[in-house]
Each structure stands twice: as structure tokens, then as C-alpha cells.
């Protein structure tokens, strides 16, 4: 059984897509996609040997070697031209790591129509990257699992505009304002206020003042919604 988090990622994979799952670990996501008949062909990429071996083992156990190619490679280097990959999933990493993977081999994105990204933290870095690289966020989801809250961003090529609040919290998620969304941002504001309190006690160096201002600004953005 797949986690709710990865199941939500899977729900955005178009039927018949050719998927590359980067940082696949046990290759749970590609195995699920093939078993469900959503995709026929997938690549599972891993940069670390341990998880790469786990992926190989899992794919073999499931008898999916004809459908899933497991590669030991850094980021998008796992994708070959002949694979015909049109959809990329990257889940379970920080937003900045996801962005650095996308930026490292931009030529690998040329044939790709859809990116499904699940940052554990800092989704805003992905939204900023999307804005700067002509990707449009066509959908977003937010789910809670084991007391953690995860955001899933779905990107296709296109133009969009985002306000500062939308970069931080997500245009679609803001529109929806689900219970999980409200919980996440209530928690964040509480946390920021605690950090602010501890900063008040610190010396007023320019860095501390800047940090304080940034926190106040973020709190104001979130409290407004
Ligand atoms: N995607 C799975 C999930 O969401 O459950 C696994 C997430 S796991 C926390 C992150 C995985 O990404 C690790 O197995 C790590 O080795 C892999 N990883 C990190 N940087 C990578 C990179 N540059 N290229 C490929 N894999 C990477």
C-alpha cells in the first residue's frame, strides 16, 4: 500500500504517461503506477547506491523489469533521450534540492510536459523557479500524514502570475483553504512568533533586524488570509 502522500502524487500522473521518478528510493511510486495500469513505462532514478539497490530489488520482486528501468544517476541524468519521458515526479526532498535538480540539466526537460513535485519544505522555492522558467502551476494539493503536512505541485508549460502570498502558500491552495492548509499556516505563524520572541532578546545586529522584519512580513502575509 502506497502512502497517502505518494498516492496523491500518483493521482496527478496522466494515464499513458512515460514517467521518470527522480530520487525514487524503493521505487514504490513507479511500481504502483504500473500495477494500477496508469503507466506502462517508467524510469526510477537514484543517486545513492543503497536506495538504488532497494529500487532494483523491489522492481524485480514485483516482476516489473520490463516496465521500469532503474538507474544510478544524479538527478535528471537518469533520463535518456530514447526513454521518451514526458512526466517527471520528484517527491520527499526539500524544495531547494528539487530546484537544484531541475536547474542542473535543463535540456532533459525539453520533452517533458508535466512536473509533479512534492517538496517536504520550502515549496516557495519551486513556485519561484516555475515563475522564472515559464512553468505554470496548474494544480496543487495538500495532505496530512503521520502528523506531517505535505504539498504537491503540478506544473505544465505556460505563463502565470503569482502574488507574494501565492508564492508562499500556493494559489490553488489559498483558493481552497482546506482544513489541512489552515492547520499548516496556523502552525507556521505560531512557530514564527516563537522565533520572533527569541530574537527580541537577541542583540540588534543588522542580520537580526532583517530576520525580524522578514518574519513580521511573513506573519502579516499569512494572517491576512
Ligand atoms: N521519492 C521517495 C518518496 O517520496 O518516498 C523517496 C524520498 S527520499 C526521502 C529522497 C531520495 O532522493 C533518497 O533516496 C536520495 O538518495 C534521493 N536523492 C537525493 N538527491 C538526489 C539526486 N540528486 N538524484 C537522484 N536522487 C536523489
PDB file of C-alpha atoms and ligand atoms in Angstrom:
ATOM      1  CA  UNK A   1       0.000   0.000   0.000  1.00  0.00           C
ATOM      2  CA  UNK A   2       1.275   3.384  -1.004  1.00  0.00           C
ATOM      3  CA  UNK A   3       1.381   6.305   1.447  1.00  0.00           C
ATOM      4  CA  UNK A   4      -1.325   8.952   1.100  1.00  0.00           C
ATOM      5  CA  UNK A   5       1.432  11.398   0.152  1.00  0.00           C
ATOM      6  CA  UNK A   6       2.687   9.306  -2.780  1.00  0.00           C
ATOM      7  CA  UNK A   7      -0.847   8.285  -3.727  1.00  0.00           C
ATOM      8  CA  UNK A   8      -1.636  11.977  -4.152  1.00  0.00           C
ATOM      9  CA  UNK A   9       1.462  12.403  -6.332  1.00  0.00           C
ATOM     10  CA  UNK A  10       0.313   9.390  -8.388  1.00  0.00           C
ATOM     11  CA  UNK A  11      -3.168  10.865  -8.823  1.00  0.00           C
ATOM     12  CA  UNK A  12      -1.654  13.644 -10.969  1.00  0.00           C
ATOM     13  CA  UNK A  13       0.150  11.301 -13.379  1.00  0.00           C
ATOM     14  CA  UNK A  14      -1.725  11.270 -16.705  1.00  0.00           C
ATOM     15  CA  UNK A  15      -2.809   7.859 -17.958  1.00  0.00           C
ATOM     16  CA  UNK A  16      -0.327   6.533 -20.502  1.00  0.00           C
ATOM     17  CA  UNK A  17       2.447   8.888 -19.409  1.00  0.00           C
ATOM     18  CA  UNK A  18       6.093   7.881 -19.528  1.00  0.00           C
ATOM     19  CA  UNK A  19       7.359   8.777 -16.091  1.00  0.00           C
ATOM     20  CA  UNK A  20      10.743   9.386 -14.541  1.00  0.00           C
ATOM     21  CA  UNK A  21      10.679   9.263 -10.746  1.00  0.00           C
ATOM     22  CA  UNK A  22      13.820  11.013  -9.546  1.00  0.00           C
ATOM     23  CA  UNK A  23      15.035  10.076  -6.067  1.00  0.00           C
ATOM     24  CA  UNK A  24      12.827   7.019  -6.217  1.00  0.00           C
ATOM     25  CA  UNK A  25      14.280   5.187  -3.206  1.00  0.00           C
ATOM     26  CA  UNK A  26      12.315   1.878  -3.142  1.00  0.00           C
ATOM     27  CA  UNK A  27      10.640   2.674  -6.468  1.00  0.00           C
ATOM     28  CA  UNK A  28       7.268   2.439  -4.687  1.00  0.00           C
ATOM     29  CA  UNK A  29       5.744   5.154  -6.859  1.00  0.00           C
ATOM     30  CA  UNK A  30       6.653   3.712 -10.302  1.00  0.00           C
ATOM     31  CA  UNK A  31       5.666   0.194  -9.165  1.00  0.00           C
ATOM     32  CA  UNK A  32       2.279   1.496  -8.027  1.00  0.00           C
ATOM     33  CA  UNK A  33       1.764   3.395 -11.296  1.00  0.00           C
ATOM     34  CA  UNK A  34       2.439   0.297 -13.383  1.00  0.00           C
ATOM     35  CA  UNK A  35       0.363  -2.023 -11.169  1.00  0.00           C
ATOM     36  CA  UNK A  36      -2.586   0.365 -11.397  1.00  0.00           C
ATOM     37  CA  UNK A  37      -2.288   0.450 -15.179  1.00  0.00           C
ATOM     38  CA  UNK A  38      -1.681   4.202 -15.140  1.00  0.00           C
ATOM     39  CA  UNK A  39       1.662   3.898 -16.931  1.00  0.00           C
ATOM     40  CA  UNK A  40       3.405   1.200 -18.948  1.00  0.00           C
ATOM     41  CA  UNK A  41       6.901   2.591 -18.832  1.00  0.00           C
ATOM     42  CA  UNK A  42       8.897   4.338 -16.155  1.00  0.00           C
ATOM     43  CA  UNK A  43      12.413   5.211 -15.100  1.00  0.00           C
ATOM     44  CA  UNK A  44      13.401   5.161 -11.435  1.00  0.00           C
ATOM     45  CA  UNK A  45      16.477   7.292 -10.749  1.00  0.00           C
ATOM     46  CA  UNK A  46      18.599   7.185  -7.608  1.00  0.00           C
ATOM     47  CA  UNK A  47      21.910   8.844  -6.847  1.00  0.00           C
ATOM     48  CA  UNK A  48      22.752   6.803  -3.738  1.00  0.00           C
ATOM     49  CA  UNK A  49      23.717   3.148  -4.026  1.00  0.00           C
ATOM     50  CA  UNK A  50      21.637   1.843  -1.075  1.00  0.00           C
ATOM     51  CA  UNK A  51      18.301   3.191  -2.323  1.00  0.00           C
ATOM     52  CA  UNK A  52      19.296   2.252  -5.886  1.00  0.00           C
ATOM     53  CA  UNK A  53      19.730  -1.366  -4.760  1.00  0.00           C
ATOM     54  CA  UNK A  54      16.360  -1.197  -2.946  1.00  0.00           C
ATOM     55  CA  UNK A  55      14.719   0.038  -6.138  1.00  0.00           C
ATOM     56  CA  UNK A  56      16.311  -2.729  -8.229  1.00  0.00           C
ATOM     57  CA  UNK A  57      15.216  -5.333  -5.698  1.00  0.00           C
ATOM     58  CA  UNK A  58      11.656  -4.036  -5.482  1.00  0.00           C
ATOM     59  CA  UNK A  59      11.194  -3.869  -9.251  1.00  0.00           C
ATOM     60  CA  UNK A  60      12.497  -7.434  -9.566  1.00  0.00           C
ATOM     61  CA  UNK A  61      10.284  -8.721  -6.729  1.00  0.00           C
ATOM     62  CA  UNK A  62       7.256  -7.188  -8.375  1.00  0.00           C
ATOM     63  CA  UNK A  63       8.221  -8.662 -11.749  1.00  0.00           C
ATOM     64  CA  UNK A  64       8.223  -5.225 -13.364  1.00  0.00           C
ATOM     65  CA  UNK A  65      11.669  -5.262 -15.043  1.00  0.00           C
ATOM     66  CA  UNK A  66      10.068  -4.940 -18.474  1.00  0.00           C
ATOM     67  CA  UNK A  67       8.263  -1.785 -17.399  1.00  0.00           C
ATOM     68  CA  UNK A  68      10.614   0.024 -15.025  1.00  0.00           C
ATOM     69  CA  UNK A  69      14.261   0.861 -15.704  1.00  0.00           C
ATOM     70  CA  UNK A  70      16.229   1.617 -12.555  1.00  0.00           C
ATOM     71  CA  UNK A  71      19.274   3.856 -12.995  1.00  0.00           C
ATOM     72  CA  UNK A  72      22.023   5.018 -10.683  1.00  0.00           C
ATOM     73  CA  UNK A  73      22.384   8.671 -11.672  1.00  0.00           C
ATOM     74  CA  UNK A  74      22.408  12.204 -10.327  1.00  0.00           C
ATOM     75  CA  UNK A  75      19.020  13.863 -10.818  1.00  0.00           C
ATOM     76  CA  UNK A  76      17.767  14.214 -14.387  1.00  0.00           C
ATOM     77  CA  UNK A  77      20.848  12.414 -15.744  1.00  0.00           C
ATOM     78  CA  UNK A  78      18.801   9.264 -15.153  1.00  0.00           C
ATOM     79  CA  UNK A  79      16.717  10.220 -18.200  1.00  0.00           C
ATOM     80  CA  UNK A  80      17.914   9.179 -21.650  1.00  0.00           C
ATOM     81  CA  UNK A  81      16.681  10.687 -24.904  1.00  0.00           C
ATOM     82  CA  UNK A  82      15.253   7.371 -26.098  1.00  0.00           C
ATOM     83  CA  UNK A  83      13.148   6.963 -22.948  1.00  0.00           C
ATOM     84  CA  UNK A  84      10.540   9.420 -24.201  1.00  0.00           C
ATOM     85  CA  UNK A  85       9.860  10.666 -20.700  1.00  0.00           C
ATOM     86  CA  UNK A  86       7.023  13.219 -20.659  1.00  0.00           C
ATOM     87  CA  UNK A  87       6.296  13.367 -16.928  1.00  0.00           C
ATOM     88  CA  UNK A  88       8.691  13.761 -14.024  1.00  0.00           C
ATOM     89  CA  UNK A  89       7.929  13.126 -10.373  1.00  0.00           C
ATOM     90  CA  UNK A  90      10.248  14.281  -7.585  1.00  0.00           C
ATOM     91  CA  UNK A  91       8.992  13.634  -4.065  1.00  0.00           C
ATOM     92  CA  UNK A  92      10.209  13.653  -0.493  1.00  0.00           C
ATOM     93  CA  UNK A  93      13.006  16.226  -0.712  1.00  0.00           C
ATOM     94  CA  UNK A  94      13.356  19.873   0.222  1.00  0.00           C
ATOM     95  CA  UNK A  95      12.169  22.500  -2.265  1.00  0.00           C
ATOM     96  CA  UNK A  96      15.676  23.832  -2.808  1.00  0.00           C
ATOM     97  CA  UNK A  97      17.065  20.371  -3.627  1.00  0.00           C
ATOM     98  CA  UNK A  98      14.218  19.809  -6.094  1.00  0.00           C
ATOM     99  CA  UNK A  99      15.003  23.158  -7.754  1.00  0.00           C
ATOM    100  CA  UNK A 100      18.708  22.357  -7.947  1.00  0.00           C
ATOM    101  CA  UNK A 101      17.902  19.036  -9.653  1.00  0.00           C
ATOM    102  CA  UNK A 102      15.688  20.819 -12.209  1.00  0.00           C
ATOM    103  CA  UNK A 103      18.318  23.502 -12.843  1.00  0.00           C
ATOM    104  CA  UNK A 104      21.261  21.165 -13.253  1.00  0.00           C
ATOM    105  CA  UNK A 105      20.182  19.541 -16.543  1.00  0.00           C
ATOM    106  CA  UNK A 106      17.587  21.845 -18.137  1.00  0.00           C
ATOM    107  CA  UNK A 107      17.968  20.117 -21.549  1.00  0.00           C
ATOM    108  CA  UNK A 108      16.402  16.987 -20.027  1.00  0.00           C
ATOM    109  CA  UNK A 109      13.161  18.925 -19.574  1.00  0.00           C
ATOM    110  CA  UNK A 110      12.713  19.707 -23.260  1.00  0.00           C
ATOM    111  CA  UNK A 111      10.381  16.774 -23.983  1.00  0.00           C
ATOM    112  CA  UNK A 112       8.663  16.940 -20.609  1.00  0.00           C
ATOM    113  CA  UNK A 113       5.077  18.196 -20.368  1.00  0.00           C
ATOM    114  CA  UNK A 114       4.380  17.799 -16.690  1.00  0.00           C
ATOM    115  CA  UNK A 115       6.295  18.003 -13.427  1.00  0.00           C
ATOM    116  CA  UNK A 116       4.735  16.647 -10.250  1.00  0.00           C
ATOM    117  CA  UNK A 117       6.768  17.887  -7.304  1.00  0.00           C
ATOM    118  CA  UNK A 118       6.323  17.159  -3.612  1.00  0.00           C
ATOM    119  CA  UNK A 119       8.665  19.278  -1.505  1.00  0.00           C
ATOM    120  CA  UNK A 120       8.834  18.378   2.185  1.00  0.00           C
ATOM    121  CA  UNK A 121       9.648  22.015   2.942  1.00  0.00           C
ATOM    122  CA  UNK A 122      10.023  25.331   1.096  1.00  0.00           C
ATOM    123  CA  UNK A 123       7.516  24.867  -1.717  1.00  0.00           C
ATOM    124  CA  UNK A 124       8.016  28.600  -2.342  1.00  0.00           C
ATOM    125  CA  UNK A 125      11.383  27.921  -3.989  1.00  0.00           C
ATOM    126  CA  UNK A 126       9.624  25.744  -6.555  1.00  0.00           C
ATOM    127  CA  UNK A 127       6.946  28.381  -7.184  1.00  0.00           C
ATOM    128  CA  UNK A 128       9.663  30.998  -7.752  1.00  0.00           C
ATOM    129  CA  UNK A 129      11.543  28.653 -10.095  1.00  0.00           C
ATOM    130  CA  UNK A 130       8.334  27.956 -12.036  1.00  0.00           C
ATOM    131  CA  UNK A 131       7.658  31.691 -12.442  1.00  0.00           C
ATOM    132  CA  UNK A 132      11.178  32.289 -13.730  1.00  0.00           C
ATOM    133  CA  UNK A 133      11.174  29.363 -16.183  1.00  0.00           C
ATOM    134  CA  UNK A 134       7.752  29.614 -17.840  1.00  0.00           C
ATOM    135  CA  UNK A 135       6.123  26.765 -15.999  1.00  0.00           C
ATOM    136  CA  UNK A 136       2.581  27.236 -14.781  1.00  0.00           C
ATOM    137  CA  UNK A 137       1.306  25.644 -11.595  1.00  0.00           C
ATOM    138  CA  UNK A 138      -1.893  24.042 -12.866  1.00  0.00           C
ATOM    139  CA  UNK A 139      -2.880  22.332  -9.639  1.00  0.00           C
ATOM    140  CA  UNK A 140      -1.807  21.837  -6.046  1.00  0.00           C
ATOM    141  CA  UNK A 141      -2.761  19.524  -3.208  1.00  0.00           C
ATOM    142  CA  UNK A 142      -2.034  19.486   0.495  1.00  0.00           C
ATOM    143  CA  UNK A 143      -2.258  16.326   2.585  1.00  0.00           C
ATOM    144  CA  UNK A 144      -1.563  15.340   6.161  1.00  0.00           C
ATOM    145  CA  UNK A 145       0.050  12.050   7.041  1.00  0.00           C
ATOM    146  CA  UNK A 146       1.603  10.918  10.334  1.00  0.00           C
ATOM    147  CA  UNK A 147       1.302  14.431  11.757  1.00  0.00           C
ATOM    148  CA  UNK A 148       3.230  15.909   8.839  1.00  0.00           C
ATOM    149  CA  UNK A 149       1.776  18.145   6.161  1.00  0.00           C
ATOM    150  CA  UNK A 150       2.878  17.825   2.532  1.00  0.00           C
ATOM    151  CA  UNK A 151       2.264  19.995  -0.504  1.00  0.00           C
ATOM    152  CA  UNK A 152       2.129  18.619  -4.054  1.00  0.00           C
ATOM    153  CA  UNK A 153       2.628  20.965  -7.012  1.00  0.00           C
ATOM    154  CA  UNK A 154       1.679  20.139 -10.595  1.00  0.00           C
ATOM    155  CA  UNK A 155       3.448  22.134 -13.317  1.00  0.00           C
ATOM    156  CA  UNK A 156       2.949  22.396 -17.048  1.00  0.00           C
ATOM    157  CA  UNK A 157       4.464  24.830 -19.503  1.00  0.00           C
ATOM    158  CA  UNK A 158       2.761  28.192 -19.502  1.00  0.00           C
ATOM    159  CA  UNK A 159       2.604  31.640 -18.030  1.00  0.00           C
ATOM    160  CA  UNK A 160       1.236  32.627 -14.663  1.00  0.00           C
ATOM    161  CA  UNK A 161       1.335  35.468 -12.220  1.00  0.00           C
ATOM    162  CA  UNK A 162       1.673  34.967  -8.510  1.00  0.00           C
ATOM    163  CA  UNK A 163       1.415  37.428  -5.638  1.00  0.00           C
ATOM    164  CA  UNK A 164       3.845  37.197  -2.761  1.00  0.00           C
ATOM    165  CA  UNK A 165       1.224  35.380  -0.679  1.00  0.00           C
ATOM    166  CA  UNK A 166       0.618  32.935  -3.532  1.00  0.00           C
ATOM    167  CA  UNK A 167       4.339  32.201  -3.812  1.00  0.00           C
ATOM    168  CA  UNK A 168       4.439  31.410  -0.116  1.00  0.00           C
ATOM    169  CA  UNK A 169       1.191  29.472   0.225  1.00  0.00           C
ATOM    170  CA  UNK A 170       0.153  28.437  -3.282  1.00  0.00           C
ATOM    171  CA  UNK A 171      -2.524  29.986  -5.481  1.00  0.00           C
ATOM    172  CA  UNK A 172      -4.721  26.873  -5.660  1.00  0.00           C
ATOM    173  CA  UNK A 173      -4.267  26.013  -2.000  1.00  0.00           C
ATOM    174  CA  UNK A 174      -5.116  29.584  -0.997  1.00  0.00           C
ATOM    175  CA  UNK A 175      -8.282  29.478  -3.040  1.00  0.00           C
ATOM    176  CA  UNK A 176      -9.318  26.206  -1.423  1.00  0.00           C
ATOM    177  CA  UNK A 177      -8.236  26.990   2.162  1.00  0.00           C
ATOM    178  CA  UNK A 178      -8.703  23.405   3.284  1.00  0.00           C
ATOM    179  CA  UNK A 179      -8.526  22.442   6.952  1.00  0.00           C
ATOM    180  CA  UNK A 180      -5.049  20.992   6.449  1.00  0.00           C
ATOM    181  CA  UNK A 181      -3.915  24.224   4.777  1.00  0.00           C
ATOM    182  CA  UNK A 182      -5.247  26.324   7.675  1.00  0.00           C
ATOM    183  CA  UNK A 183      -3.562  23.987  10.150  1.00  0.00           C
ATOM    184  CA  UNK A 184      -0.218  24.263   8.365  1.00  0.00           C
ATOM    185  CA  UNK A 185      -0.211  28.054   8.308  1.00  0.00           C
ATOM    186  CA  UNK A 186      -1.519  28.385  11.872  1.00  0.00           C
ATOM    187  CA  UNK A 187       1.395  26.200  12.938  1.00  0.00           C
ATOM    188  CA  UNK A 188       3.866  28.238  10.894  1.00  0.00           C
ATOM    189  CA  UNK A 189       2.665  31.528  12.375  1.00  0.00           C
ATOM    190  CA  UNK A 190       2.903  30.093  15.896  1.00  0.00           C
ATOM    191  CA  UNK A 191       6.438  28.938  15.155  1.00  0.00           C
ATOM    192  CA  UNK A 192       7.466  32.275  13.637  1.00  0.00           C
ATOM    193  CA  UNK A 193       6.092  34.136  16.658  1.00  0.00           C
ATOM    194  CA  UNK A 194       8.215  31.979  18.954  1.00  0.00           C
ATOM    195  CA  UNK A 195      11.282  32.686  16.833  1.00  0.00           C
ATOM    196  CA  UNK A 196      10.433  36.392  16.957  1.00  0.00           C
ATOM    197  CA  UNK A 197      10.233  36.296  20.751  1.00  0.00           C
ATOM    198  CA  UNK A 198      13.674  34.762  20.983  1.00  0.00           C
ATOM    199  CA  UNK A 199      15.004  37.319  18.513  1.00  0.00           C
ATOM    200  CA  UNK A 200      13.678  40.191  20.642  1.00  0.00           C
ATOM    201  CA  UNK A 201      16.059  39.052  23.361  1.00  0.00           C
ATOM    202  CA  UNK A 202      18.986  38.951  20.969  1.00  0.00           C
ATOM    203  CA  UNK A 203      21.237  41.872  20.156  1.00  0.00           C
ATOM    204  CA  UNK A 204      20.029  44.148  17.352  1.00  0.00           C
ATOM    205  CA  UNK A 205      22.572  43.378  14.671  1.00  0.00           C
ATOM    206  CA  UNK A 206      21.577  44.216  11.073  1.00  0.00           C
ATOM    207  CA  UNK A 207      21.053  40.487  10.409  1.00  0.00           C
ATOM    208  CA  UNK A 208      18.739  40.082  13.381  1.00  0.00           C
ATOM    209  CA  UNK A 209      16.789  43.186  12.388  1.00  0.00           C
ATOM    210  CA  UNK A 210      16.425  41.886   8.821  1.00  0.00           C
ATOM    211  CA  UNK A 211      15.353  38.450  10.056  1.00  0.00           C
ATOM    212  CA  UNK A 212      12.807  40.051  12.377  1.00  0.00           C
ATOM    213  CA  UNK A 213      11.385  42.135   9.565  1.00  0.00           C
ATOM    214  CA  UNK A 214      11.138  39.119   7.293  1.00  0.00           C
ATOM    215  CA  UNK A 215       9.283  37.148   9.953  1.00  0.00           C
ATOM    216  CA  UNK A 216       6.900  40.024  10.658  1.00  0.00           C
ATOM    217  CA  UNK A 217       6.258  40.363   6.951  1.00  0.00           C
ATOM    218  CA  UNK A 218       5.524  36.642   6.563  1.00  0.00           C
ATOM    219  CA  UNK A 219       3.263  36.664   9.607  1.00  0.00           C
ATOM    220  CA  UNK A 220       1.345  39.613   8.160  1.00  0.00           C
ATOM    221  CA  UNK A 221       1.000  37.843   4.780  1.00  0.00           C
ATOM    222  CA  UNK A 222      -0.366  34.698   6.382  1.00  0.00           C
ATOM    223  CA  UNK A 223      -2.591  36.431   8.928  1.00  0.00           C
ATOM    224  CA  UNK A 224      -4.198  38.404   6.137  1.00  0.00           C
ATOM    225  CA  UNK A 225      -5.641  35.217   4.691  1.00  0.00           C
TER     226      UNK A 225
HETATM  227  N1  LIG B   1      10.738   9.740  -3.609  1.00  0.00           N
HETATM  228  C1  LIG B   1      10.631   8.842  -2.486  1.00  0.00           C
HETATM  229  C2  LIG B   1       9.483   9.238  -1.620  1.00  0.00           C
HETATM  230  O1  LIG B   1       8.956  10.322  -1.819  1.00  0.00           O
HETATM  231  O2  LIG B   1       9.084   8.471  -0.737  1.00  0.00           O
HETATM  232  C3  LIG B   1      11.917   8.830  -1.674  1.00  0.00           C
HETATM  233  C4  LIG B   1      12.216  10.085  -0.909  1.00  0.00           C
HETATM  234  S1  LIG B   1      13.770  10.001  -0.103  1.00  0.00           S
HETATM  235  C5  LIG B   1      13.479  10.904   1.360  1.00  0.00           C
HETATM  236  C6  LIG B   1      14.791  11.025  -1.089  1.00  0.00           C
HETATM  237  C7  LIG B   1      15.611  10.217  -2.066  1.00  0.00           C
HETATM  238  O3  LIG B   1      16.165  11.090  -3.035  1.00  0.00           O
HETATM  239  C8  LIG B   1      16.768   9.493  -1.410  1.00  0.00           C
HETATM  240  O4  LIG B   1      16.672   8.127  -1.698  1.00  0.00           O
HETATM  241  C9  LIG B   1      18.009  10.129  -2.054  1.00  0.00           C
HETATM  242  O5  LIG B   1      19.048   9.200  -2.261  1.00  0.00           O
HETATM  243  C10 LIG B   1      17.450  10.637  -3.359  1.00  0.00           C
HETATM  244  N2  LIG B   1      18.184  11.759  -3.963  1.00  0.00           N
HETATM  245  C11 LIG B   1      18.656  12.877  -3.371  1.00  0.00           C
HETATM  246  N3  LIG B   1      19.271  13.668  -4.245  1.00  0.00           N
HETATM  247  C12 LIG B   1      19.185  13.053  -5.452  1.00  0.00           C
HETATM  248  C13 LIG B   1      19.648  13.361  -6.765  1.00  0.00           C
HETATM  249  N4  LIG B   1      20.342  14.470  -6.997  1.00  0.00           N
HETATM  250  N5  LIG B   1      19.379  12.488  -7.748  1.00  0.00           N
HETATM  251  C14 LIG B   1      18.691  11.361  -7.515  1.00  0.00           C
HETATM  252  N6  LIG B   1      18.242  11.011  -6.300  1.00  0.00           N
HETATM  253  C15 LIG B   1      18.481  11.847  -5.279  1.00  0.00           C
END
